[in-house]
PDB file of C-alpha atoms in Angstrom:
ATOM      1  CA  MET R   1     -78.435  57.004 223.121  1.00  0.00           C
ATOM      2  CA  GLY R   2     -81.419  55.106 224.594  1.00  0.00           C
ATOM      3  CA  ARG R   3     -82.995  52.727 222.115  1.00  0.00           C
ATOM      4  CA  ILE R   4     -80.837  53.995 219.249  1.00  0.00           C
ATOM      5  CA  THR R   5     -77.835  51.916 220.324  1.00  0.00           C
ATOM      6  CA  ALA R   6     -77.341  48.692 222.271  1.00  0.00           C
ATOM      7  CA  ARG R   7     -74.366  47.046 223.953  1.00  0.00           C
ATOM      8  CA  LYS R   8     -73.594  43.426 222.988  1.00  0.00           C
ATOM      9  CA  PRO R   9     -70.661  41.183 223.910  1.00  0.00           C
ATOM     10  CA  VAL R  10     -68.141  40.503 221.153  1.00  0.00           C
ATOM     11  CA  VAL R  11     -64.950  38.472 220.827  1.00  0.00           C
ATOM     12  CA  LYS R  12     -62.316  40.602 219.123  1.00  0.00           C
ATOM     13  CA  ILE R  13     -59.610  38.609 217.382  1.00  0.00           C
ATOM     14  CA  THR R  14     -56.325  40.188 216.308  1.00  0.00           C
ATOM     15  CA  ILE R  15     -54.032  37.913 214.323  1.00  0.00           C
ATOM     16  CA  GLY R  16     -50.685  37.636 215.989  1.00  0.00           C
ATOM     17  CA  VAL R  17     -51.988  39.102 219.243  1.00  0.00           C
ATOM     18  CA  GLY R  18     -54.856  36.913 220.384  1.00  0.00           C
ATOM     19  CA  GLN R  19     -58.466  37.492 221.379  1.00  0.00           C
ATOM     20  CA  THR R  20     -60.320  39.526 223.941  1.00  0.00           C
ATOM     21  CA  ARG R  21     -63.959  39.662 225.001  1.00  0.00           C
ATOM     22  CA  ARG R  22     -65.510  43.080 225.373  1.00  0.00           C
ATOM     23  CA  PRO R  23     -68.827  44.916 224.880  1.00  0.00           C
ATOM     24  CA  ASP R  24     -69.520  46.522 221.513  1.00  0.00           C
ATOM     25  CA  THR R  25     -71.967  49.310 220.678  1.00  0.00           C
ATOM     26  CA  LEU R  26     -74.412  48.391 217.907  1.00  0.00           C
ATOM     27  CA  ALA R  27     -77.105  50.300 216.049  1.00  0.00           C
ATOM     28  CA  VAL R  28     -80.577  49.174 217.096  1.00  0.00           C
ATOM     29  CA  GLU R  29     -82.886  47.784 214.432  1.00  0.00           C
ATOM     30  CA  GLU R  30     -86.566  47.284 215.280  1.00  0.00           C
ATOM     31  CA  PRO R  31     -89.804  47.022 213.291  1.00  0.00           C
ATOM     32  CA  LEU R  32     -92.202  49.945 213.051  1.00  0.00           C
ATOM     33  CA  GLU R  33     -95.764  49.357 211.920  1.00  0.00           C
ATOM     34  CA  ILE R  34     -97.223  52.500 210.370  1.00  0.00           C
ATOM     35  CA  ARG R  35    -101.009  52.758 210.444  1.00  0.00           C
ATOM     36  CA  VAL R  36    -103.273  55.418 208.989  1.00  0.00           C
ATOM     37  CA  ALA R  37    -106.588  55.939 210.785  1.00  0.00           C
ATOM     38  CA  GLY R  38    -106.059  52.612 212.514  1.00  0.00           C
ATOM     39  CA  THR R  39    -105.457  50.625 209.332  1.00  0.00           C
ATOM     40  CA  PRO R  40    -102.019  49.008 208.916  1.00  0.00           C
ATOM     41  CA  LEU R  41    -100.092  50.385 205.939  1.00  0.00           C
ATOM     42  CA  VAL R  42     -96.536  49.057 206.196  1.00  0.00           C
ATOM     43  CA  VAL R  43     -94.045  47.511 208.577  1.00  0.00           C
ATOM     44  CA  THR R  44     -90.534  48.847 208.110  1.00  0.00           C
ATOM     45  CA  MET R  45     -87.291  47.965 209.849  1.00  0.00           C
ATOM     46  CA  ARG R  46     -85.746  51.120 211.282  1.00  0.00           C
ATOM     47  CA  THR R  47     -83.602  52.648 213.989  1.00  0.00           C
ATOM     48  CA  PRO R  48     -85.995  53.942 216.692  1.00  0.00           C
ATOM     49  CA  GLY R  49     -86.236  57.709 216.942  1.00  0.00           C
ATOM     50  CA  HIS R  50     -87.952  60.386 214.863  1.00  0.00           C
ATOM     51  CA  ASP R  51     -90.723  57.863 214.108  1.00  0.00           C
ATOM     52  CA  VAL R  52     -93.295  60.569 213.369  1.00  0.00           C
ATOM     53  CA  GLU R  53     -90.931  62.124 210.828  1.00  0.00           C
ATOM     54  CA  LEU R  54     -90.353  58.694 209.312  1.00  0.00           C
ATOM     55  CA  ALA R  55     -94.085  58.124 208.897  1.00  0.00           C
ATOM     56  CA  ALA R  56     -94.697  61.597 207.476  1.00  0.00           C
ATOM     57  CA  GLY R  57     -91.839  61.250 205.003  1.00  0.00           C
ATOM     58  CA  PHE R  58     -93.013  57.813 203.966  1.00  0.00           C
ATOM     59  CA  LEU R  59     -96.494  59.174 203.231  1.00  0.00           C
ATOM     60  CA  VAL R  60     -94.966  61.901 201.038  1.00  0.00           C
ATOM     61  CA  SER R  61     -92.860  59.332 199.200  1.00  0.00           C
ATOM     62  CA  GLU R  62     -95.950  57.231 198.546  1.00  0.00           C
ATOM     63  CA  GLY R  63     -97.994  60.183 197.305  1.00  0.00           C
ATOM     64  CA  VAL R  64    -100.504  60.046 200.156  1.00  0.00           C
ATOM     65  CA  ILE R  65     -99.727  63.608 201.285  1.00  0.00           C
ATOM     66  CA  SER R  66     -97.792  66.486 199.746  1.00  0.00           C
ATOM     67  CA  SER R  67     -98.021  69.216 202.370  1.00  0.00           C
ATOM     68  CA  GLY R  68     -97.620  69.710 206.078  1.00  0.00           C
ATOM     69  CA  GLU R  69    -101.257  70.750 206.167  1.00  0.00           C
ATOM     70  CA  HIS R  70    -102.248  67.205 205.191  1.00  0.00           C
ATOM     71  CA  PHE R  71    -100.636  65.682 208.294  1.00  0.00           C
ATOM     72  CA  ARG R  72    -102.663  66.162 211.480  1.00  0.00           C
ATOM     73  CA  SER R  73    -101.023  64.019 214.166  1.00  0.00           C
ATOM     74  CA  ALA R  74     -99.464  60.679 215.051  1.00  0.00           C
ATOM     75  CA  ILE R  75     -99.360  58.610 218.217  1.00  0.00           C
ATOM     76  CA  HIS R  76     -97.517  55.499 219.331  1.00  0.00           C
ATOM     77  CA  CYS R  77    -100.071  52.887 220.248  1.00  0.00           C
ATOM     78  CA  GLY R  78    -100.431  49.239 221.153  1.00  0.00           C
ATOM     79  CA  GLY R  79    -100.612  47.433 224.434  1.00  0.00           C
ATOM     80  CA  PRO R  80     -98.498  44.797 226.137  1.00  0.00           C
ATOM     81  CA  GLY R  81     -97.188  42.284 223.642  1.00  0.00           C
ATOM     82  CA  THR R  82     -96.566  44.659 220.766  1.00  0.00           C
ATOM     83  CA  GLY R  83     -92.854  44.286 221.372  1.00  0.00           C
ATOM     84  CA  GLY R  84     -92.791  40.631 220.381  1.00  0.00           C
ATOM     85  CA  PRO R  85     -90.076  38.021 220.820  1.00  0.00           C
ATOM     86  CA  LEU R  86     -87.616  39.711 218.438  1.00  0.00           C
ATOM     87  CA  ALA R  87     -87.725  42.811 220.602  1.00  0.00           C
ATOM     88  CA  GLY R  88     -86.900  40.624 223.615  1.00  0.00           C
ATOM     89  CA  THR R  89     -89.889  41.801 225.610  1.00  0.00           C
ATOM     90  CA  THR R  90     -93.645  41.312 225.876  1.00  0.00           C
ATOM     91  CA  GLU R  91     -94.152  44.951 226.828  1.00  0.00           C
ATOM     92  CA  ASN R  92     -95.167  47.790 224.530  1.00  0.00           C
ATOM     93  CA  THR R  93     -92.001  48.964 222.747  1.00  0.00           C
ATOM     94  CA  TYR R  94     -93.683  51.812 220.874  1.00  0.00           C
ATOM     95  CA  ASN R  95     -93.205  50.052 217.548  1.00  0.00           C
ATOM     96  CA  VAL R  96     -96.707  50.857 216.287  1.00  0.00           C
ATOM     97  CA  LEU R  97     -97.487  54.379 215.087  1.00  0.00           C
ATOM     98  CA  ASP R  98    -100.986  55.487 214.073  1.00  0.00           C
ATOM     99  CA  VAL R  99    -101.209  58.556 211.830  1.00  0.00           C
ATOM    100  CA  ALA R 100    -104.226  60.849 211.550  1.00  0.00           C
ATOM    101  CA  LEU R 101    -104.558  62.856 208.351  1.00  0.00           C
ATOM    102  CA  ALA R 102    -106.199  66.253 208.151  1.00  0.00           C
ATOM    103  CA  ALA R 103    -109.900  66.488 207.449  1.00  0.00           C
ATOM    104  CA  GLY R 104    -110.672  65.977 203.779  1.00  0.00           C
ATOM    105  CA  VAL R 105    -107.390  64.248 202.926  1.00  0.00           C
ATOM    106  CA  PRO R 106    -108.176  60.900 201.261  1.00  0.00           C
ATOM    107  CA  LEU R 107    -107.021  57.822 203.091  1.00  0.00           C
ATOM    108  CA  PRO R 108    -104.414  55.643 201.361  1.00  0.00           C
ATOM    109  CA  SER R 109    -105.795  53.228 198.801  1.00  0.00           C
ATOM    110  CA  PRO R 110    -105.883  49.624 200.025  1.00  0.00           C
ATOM    111  CA  ASP R 111    -103.658  48.848 197.034  1.00  0.00           C
ATOM    112  CA  LEU R 112    -100.916  50.914 198.664  1.00  0.00           C
ATOM    113  CA  ALA R 113    -100.595  48.595 201.661  1.00  0.00           C
ATOM    114  CA  ARG R 114     -97.389  46.557 201.437  1.00  0.00           C
ATOM    115  CA  ASN R 115     -97.775  42.797 201.094  1.00  0.00           C
ATOM    116  CA  PHE R 116     -94.973  42.165 203.596  1.00  0.00           C
ATOM    117  CA  TYR R 117     -92.562  44.089 205.742  1.00  0.00           C
ATOM    118  CA  THR R 118     -90.003  46.497 204.307  1.00  0.00           C
ATOM    119  CA  THR R 119     -86.423  45.643 205.241  1.00  0.00           C
ATOM    120  CA  SER R 120     -83.886  48.262 206.228  1.00  0.00           C
ATOM    121  CA  SER R 121     -82.152  47.803 202.871  1.00  0.00           C
ATOM    122  CA  CYS R 122     -85.211  48.043 200.634  1.00  0.00           C
ATOM    123  CA  GLY R 123     -87.566  50.988 200.360  1.00  0.00           C
ATOM    124  CA  LEU R 124     -89.741  49.361 197.702  1.00  0.00           C
ATOM    125  CA  CYS R 125     -90.169  45.822 199.042  1.00  0.00           C
ATOM    126  CA  GLY R 126     -93.786  44.706 199.100  1.00  0.00           C
ATOM    127  CA  LYS R 127     -95.018  46.842 196.235  1.00  0.00           C
ATOM    128  CA  ALA R 128     -97.849  44.988 194.557  1.00  0.00           C
ATOM    129  CA  SER R 129     -96.920  45.817 190.964  1.00  0.00           C
ATOM    130  CA  ILE R 130     -94.275  47.387 188.748  1.00  0.00           C
ATOM    131  CA  GLU R 131     -96.681  50.247 188.025  1.00  0.00           C
ATOM    132  CA  ALA R 132     -96.889  51.022 191.740  1.00  0.00           C
ATOM    133  CA  VAL R 133     -93.138  51.617 191.971  1.00  0.00           C
ATOM    134  CA  GLU R 134     -93.094  54.950 190.151  1.00  0.00           C
ATOM    135  CA  THR R 135     -95.167  57.538 192.007  1.00  0.00           C
ATOM    136  CA  VAL R 136     -96.036  60.846 190.346  1.00  0.00           C
ATOM    137  CA  SER R 137     -95.021  64.017 192.186  1.00  0.00           C
ATOM    138  CA  VAL R 138     -97.206  67.111 192.458  1.00  0.00           C
ATOM    139  CA  TYR R 139     -94.025  69.227 192.297  1.00  0.00           C
ATOM    140  CA  ASP R 140     -92.214  70.213 189.104  1.00  0.00           C
ATOM    141  CA  VAL R 141     -88.582  69.649 190.058  1.00  0.00           C
ATOM    142  CA  ALA R 142     -87.421  70.427 186.525  1.00  0.00           C
ATOM    143  CA  ALA R 143     -88.658  74.033 186.855  1.00  0.00           C
ATOM    144  CA  ASP R 144     -86.566  74.685 189.991  1.00  0.00           C
ATOM    145  CA  GLU R 145     -83.809  77.181 189.080  1.00  0.00           C
ATOM    146  CA  THR R 146     -81.592  76.257 192.038  1.00  0.00           C
ATOM    147  CA  ALA R 147     -77.850  76.198 191.349  1.00  0.00           C
ATOM    148  CA  ILE R 148     -74.828  75.517 193.553  1.00  0.00           C
ATOM    149  CA  ASP R 149     -71.097  76.056 193.227  1.00  0.00           C
ATOM    150  CA  ALA R 150     -69.128  72.843 192.726  1.00  0.00           C
ATOM    151  CA  GLU R 151     -66.832  73.824 195.622  1.00  0.00           C
ATOM    152  CA  ALA R 152     -69.798  74.179 197.977  1.00  0.00           C
ATOM    153  CA  LEU R 153     -71.215  70.856 196.831  1.00  0.00           C
ATOM    154  CA  ALA R 154     -67.868  69.145 197.417  1.00  0.00           C
ATOM    155  CA  ARG R 155     -67.921  70.214 201.087  1.00  0.00           C
ATOM    156  CA  LEU R 156     -71.236  68.524 201.878  1.00  0.00           C
ATOM    157  CA  PRO R 157     -69.997  64.942 202.469  1.00  0.00           C
ATOM    158  CA  ASP R 158     -67.548  66.154 205.126  1.00  0.00           C
ATOM    159  CA  LEU R 159     -70.240  68.273 206.769  1.00  0.00           C
ATOM    160  CA  LEU R 160     -72.534  65.244 206.774  1.00  0.00           C
ATOM    161  CA  ARG R 161     -69.893  62.917 208.195  1.00  0.00           C
ATOM    162  CA  ALA R 162     -68.936  65.369 210.948  1.00  0.00           C
ATOM    163  CA  ARG R 163     -72.497  65.257 212.319  1.00  0.00           C
ATOM    164  CA  GLN R 164     -73.004  61.470 212.248  1.00  0.00           C
ATOM    165  CA  GLU R 165     -72.949  61.015 216.008  1.00  0.00           C
ATOM    166  CA  VAL R 166     -74.434  57.517 216.123  1.00  0.00           C
ATOM    167  CA  PHE R 167     -72.250  56.287 213.241  1.00  0.00           C
ATOM    168  CA  ASP R 168     -69.215  57.274 215.282  1.00  0.00           C
ATOM    169  CA  LYS R 169     -70.366  54.913 218.033  1.00  0.00           C
ATOM    170  CA  THR R 170     -71.591  52.009 215.888  1.00  0.00           C
ATOM    171  CA  GLY R 171     -70.217  52.289 212.338  1.00  0.00           C
ATOM    172  CA  GLY R 172     -73.566  50.897 211.219  1.00  0.00           C
ATOM    173  CA  LEU R 173     -75.898  53.720 210.174  1.00  0.00           C
ATOM    174  CA  HIS R 174     -76.684  55.558 206.963  1.00  0.00           C
ATOM    175  CA  ALA R 175     -77.231  59.300 207.015  1.00  0.00           C
ATOM    176  CA  ALA R 176     -79.138  61.866 204.995  1.00  0.00           C
ATOM    177  CA  ALA R 177     -78.959  65.626 205.353  1.00  0.00           C
ATOM    178  CA  LEU R 178     -80.703  68.578 203.801  1.00  0.00           C
ATOM    179  CA  PHE R 179     -78.688  71.691 202.957  1.00  0.00           C
ATOM    180  CA  ASP R 180     -79.672  75.154 201.760  1.00  0.00           C
ATOM    181  CA  ALA R 181     -78.149  75.397 198.278  1.00  0.00           C
ATOM    182  CA  VAL R 182     -77.562  79.161 198.574  1.00  0.00           C
ATOM    183  CA  THR R 183     -76.134  79.528 202.091  1.00  0.00           C
ATOM    184  CA  GLY R 184     -74.796  76.002 202.623  1.00  0.00           C
ATOM    185  CA  GLU R 185     -76.653  75.831 205.945  1.00  0.00           C
ATOM    186  CA  LEU R 186     -77.348  72.350 207.290  1.00  0.00           C
ATOM    187  CA  LEU R 187     -81.103  72.280 207.815  1.00  0.00           C
ATOM    188  CA  VAL R 188     -81.539  68.769 209.203  1.00  0.00           C
ATOM    189  CA  LEU R 189     -79.640  65.480 209.474  1.00  0.00           C
ATOM    190  CA  ARG R 190     -80.997  62.050 210.308  1.00  0.00           C
ATOM    191  CA  GLU R 191     -79.387  58.603 210.716  1.00  0.00           C
ATOM    192  CA  ASP R 192     -80.941  55.159 210.333  1.00  0.00           C
ATOM    193  CA  VAL R 193     -80.052  51.555 209.540  1.00  0.00           C
ATOM    194  CA  GLY R 194     -81.988  52.060 206.276  1.00  0.00           C
ATOM    195  CA  ARG R 195     -80.868  54.725 203.815  1.00  0.00           C
ATOM    196  CA  HIS R 196     -84.455  55.182 202.642  1.00  0.00           C
ATOM    197  CA  ASN R 197     -85.582  55.628 206.263  1.00  0.00           C
ATOM    198  CA  ALA R 198     -82.966  58.334 206.816  1.00  0.00           C
ATOM    199  CA  VAL R 199     -84.307  60.187 203.770  1.00  0.00           C
ATOM    200  CA  ASP R 200     -87.916  59.726 204.891  1.00  0.00           C
ATOM    201  CA  LYS R 201     -87.021  61.189 208.295  1.00  0.00           C
ATOM    202  CA  VAL R 202     -85.464  64.234 206.610  1.00  0.00           C
ATOM    203  CA  ILE R 203     -88.530  64.718 204.413  1.00  0.00           C
ATOM    204  CA  GLY R 204     -90.804  64.093 207.395  1.00  0.00           C
ATOM    205  CA  TRP R 205     -89.008  66.866 209.292  1.00  0.00           C
ATOM    206  CA  ALA R 206     -89.893  69.172 206.414  1.00  0.00           C
ATOM    207  CA  VAL R 207     -93.527  68.008 206.558  1.00  0.00           C
ATOM    208  CA  LEU R 208     -93.796  68.802 210.271  1.00  0.00           C
ATOM    209  CA  GLU R 209     -92.107  72.180 209.649  1.00  0.00           C
ATOM    210  CA  ASN R 210     -94.518  72.785 206.729  1.00  0.00           C
ATOM    211  CA  ARG R 211     -91.605  73.401 204.335  1.00  0.00           C
ATOM    212  CA  LEU R 212     -92.710  71.354 201.326  1.00  0.00           C
ATOM    213  CA  PRO R 213     -91.843  71.648 198.514  1.00  0.00           C
ATOM    214  CA  LEU R 214     -88.129  71.721 199.333  1.00  0.00           C
ATOM    215  CA  ARG R 215     -87.083  74.113 196.599  1.00  0.00           C
ATOM    216  CA  GLY R 216     -83.553  75.471 196.768  1.00  0.00           C
ATOM    217  CA  THR R 217     -82.147  72.529 198.721  1.00  0.00           C
ATOM    218  CA  VAL R 218     -79.623  69.732 198.295  1.00  0.00           C
ATOM    219  CA  LEU R 219     -80.192  66.250 199.701  1.00  0.00           C
ATOM    220  CA  GLN R 220     -76.847  64.662 200.612  1.00  0.00           C
ATOM    221  CA  VAL R 221     -76.748  60.919 201.393  1.00  0.00           C
ATOM    222  CA  SER R 222     -73.942  58.833 202.803  1.00  0.00           C
ATOM    223  CA  GLY R 223     -74.220  55.830 200.486  1.00  0.00           C
ATOM    224  CA  ARG R 224     -75.346  55.079 196.973  1.00  0.00           C
ATOM    225  CA  ALA R 225     -78.185  56.718 195.059  1.00  0.00           C
ATOM    226  CA  SER R 226     -80.882  54.161 194.311  1.00  0.00           C
ATOM    227  CA  PHE R 227     -84.144  54.597 192.411  1.00  0.00           C
ATOM    228  CA  GLU R 228     -86.206  54.997 195.569  1.00  0.00           C
ATOM    229  CA  LEU R 229     -83.996  57.812 196.883  1.00  0.00           C
ATOM    230  CA  VAL R 230     -84.400  59.737 193.633  1.00  0.00           C
ATOM    231  CA  GLN R 231     -88.135  59.134 193.797  1.00  0.00           C
ATOM    232  CA  LYS R 232     -88.334  60.389 197.381  1.00  0.00           C
ATOM    233  CA  ALA R 233     -86.395  63.538 196.467  1.00  0.00           C
ATOM    234  CA  VAL R 234     -88.696  64.234 193.523  1.00  0.00           C
ATOM    235  CA  MET R 235     -91.826  63.637 195.622  1.00  0.00           C
ATOM    236  CA  ALA R 236     -90.589  66.231 198.154  1.00  0.00           C
ATOM    237  CA  GLY R 237     -89.636  68.781 195.474  1.00  0.00           C
ATOM    238  CA  ILE R 238     -85.873  68.525 196.104  1.00  0.00           C
ATOM    239  CA  PRO R 239     -83.938  69.642 192.994  1.00  0.00           C
ATOM    240  CA  ILE R 240     -80.474  68.216 193.780  1.00  0.00           C
ATOM    241  CA  LEU R 241     -79.519  64.793 195.180  1.00  0.00           C
ATOM    242  CA  ALA R 242     -75.852  64.052 195.911  1.00  0.00           C
ATOM    243  CA  ALA R 243     -74.350  60.730 196.970  1.00  0.00           C
ATOM    244  CA  VAL R 244     -70.834  59.679 197.905  1.00  0.00           C
ATOM    245  CA  SER R 245     -71.232  56.412 195.978  1.00  0.00           C
ATOM    246  CA  ALA R 246     -72.688  55.238 192.684  1.00  0.00           C
ATOM    247  CA  PRO R 247     -76.223  55.659 191.385  1.00  0.00           C
ATOM    248  CA  SER R 248     -78.140  52.845 189.737  1.00  0.00           C
ATOM    249  CA  SER R 249     -79.140  53.012 186.069  1.00  0.00           C
ATOM    250  CA  LEU R 250     -82.822  53.333 187.010  1.00  0.00           C
ATOM    251  CA  ALA R 251     -81.998  56.164 189.404  1.00  0.00           C
ATOM    252  CA  VAL R 252     -80.339  58.048 186.539  1.00  0.00           C
ATOM    253  CA  ASP R 253     -83.298  57.361 184.240  1.00  0.00           C
ATOM    254  CA  LEU R 254     -85.767  58.747 186.778  1.00  0.00           C
ATOM    255  CA  ALA R 255     -83.564  61.766 187.532  1.00  0.00           C
ATOM    256  CA  GLU R 256     -83.328  62.600 183.818  1.00  0.00           C
ATOM    257  CA  ALA R 257     -87.080  62.181 183.316  1.00  0.00           C
ATOM    258  CA  SER R 258     -87.888  64.317 186.372  1.00  0.00           C
ATOM    259  CA  GLY R 259     -85.343  67.077 185.825  1.00  0.00           C
ATOM    260  CA  LEU R 260     -83.516  66.356 189.092  1.00  0.00           C
ATOM    261  CA  THR R 261     -79.777  66.943 189.347  1.00  0.00           C
ATOM    262  CA  LEU R 262     -78.185  63.646 190.379  1.00  0.00           C
ATOM    263  CA  VAL R 263     -74.578  63.673 191.606  1.00  0.00           C
ATOM    264  CA  GLY R 264     -72.641  60.507 192.395  1.00  0.00           C
ATOM    265  CA  PHE R 265     -69.124  59.638 193.561  1.00  0.00           C
ATOM    266  CA  LEU R 266     -68.949  62.981 195.369  1.00  0.00           C
ATOM    267  CA  ARG R 267     -65.541  62.563 196.958  1.00  0.00           C
ATOM    268  CA  GLY R 268     -62.905  65.195 197.550  1.00  0.00           C
ATOM    269  CA  ALA R 269     -62.662  67.562 194.604  1.00  0.00           C
ATOM    270  CA  SER R 270     -64.364  65.287 192.067  1.00  0.00           C
ATOM    271  CA  MET R 271     -67.903  64.215 191.282  1.00  0.00           C
ATOM    272  CA  ASN R 272     -69.982  62.686 188.499  1.00  0.00           C
ATOM    273  CA  VAL R 273     -73.090  64.623 187.485  1.00  0.00           C
ATOM    274  CA  TYR R 274     -75.535  62.275 185.768  1.00  0.00           C
ATOM    275  CA  SER R 275     -78.401  64.666 185.035  1.00  0.00           C
ATOM    276  CA  ARG R 276     -79.099  68.417 184.910  1.00  0.00           C
ATOM    277  CA  ALA R 277     -75.418  69.371 185.216  1.00  0.00           C
ATOM    278  CA  ASP R 278     -76.418  72.976 184.526  1.00  0.00           C
ATOM    279  CA  ARG R 279     -77.289  73.346 188.212  1.00  0.00           C
ATOM    280  CA  VAL R 280     -73.653  72.789 189.253  1.00  0.00           C
ATOM    281  CA  ARG R 281     -71.541  75.895 188.666  1.00  0.00           C
ATOM    282  CA  VAL R 282     -67.967  74.951 187.725  1.00  0.00           C
ATOM    283  CA  PRO R 283     -65.124  77.440 188.278  1.00  0.00           C
ATOM    284  CA  ALA R 284     -62.756  78.245 185.464  1.00  0.00           C
ATOM    285  CA  PRO R 285     -59.655  76.031 185.497  1.00  0.00           C
ATOM    286  CA  VAL R 286     -56.562  77.543 187.089  1.00  0.00           C
ATOM    287  CA  THR R 287     -53.903  78.431 184.499  1.00  0.00           C
ATOM    288  CA  ALA R 288     -50.219  78.952 185.143  1.00  0.00           C
TER     289      ALA R 288
END
């Protein structure tokens, strides 16, 4: 797994049996500084891997770009010492990524730069104002006529879980996956210590594949549905967001205002649909 996982010693205690010392596999968490045209934009804590997708998805979420044509290239940069003491090395650990936008695409406003680093649990940390939290999408999610059968939707958490390879080894990563709402095909799946990073990596994949807006898709996430996940889905033009756990009240408010279908507590044969329930086709009840 390379830099995605690490082995650390652990003392395992079992009551009534005793204790043993053995190595344990952990998910790696390291900082990534994202720059645009050489100017620092944000430092986020993430699981290394798919860094270019992460940066591209982040720029979509922040409204800097809205198309694959806006993203020109990205390169890991930095010399010896960019690893830092937390990384345990003075060598370059490829934790700085510089993005180049296409010609004519405006650079991010200085106001967009985060005041401090973004933790793996917070996709909005460092925003300078309340007004900066809600970003306006160029895509009209409400006009998307996508619909999905409830039975097909109910299968997505199991399909997601079956492909969480790093979670199986560590038990410590969130996952996000994009599905075709018509065929049920899994288009892409990404894992990360941060749920917002996993979603950014999925959206960034779509940027690099020039597939925005993501009409006709379902974004399935492994945890709860927070405001920032709804916002990221709307910014990418995703009409349906499903989560295995609860949404927040602000997530529901934004979903309703944007016309996004928000599904929570998607477990087994049941689910709660908090907005635009018309997109979920429900079969007629079975009668004796």
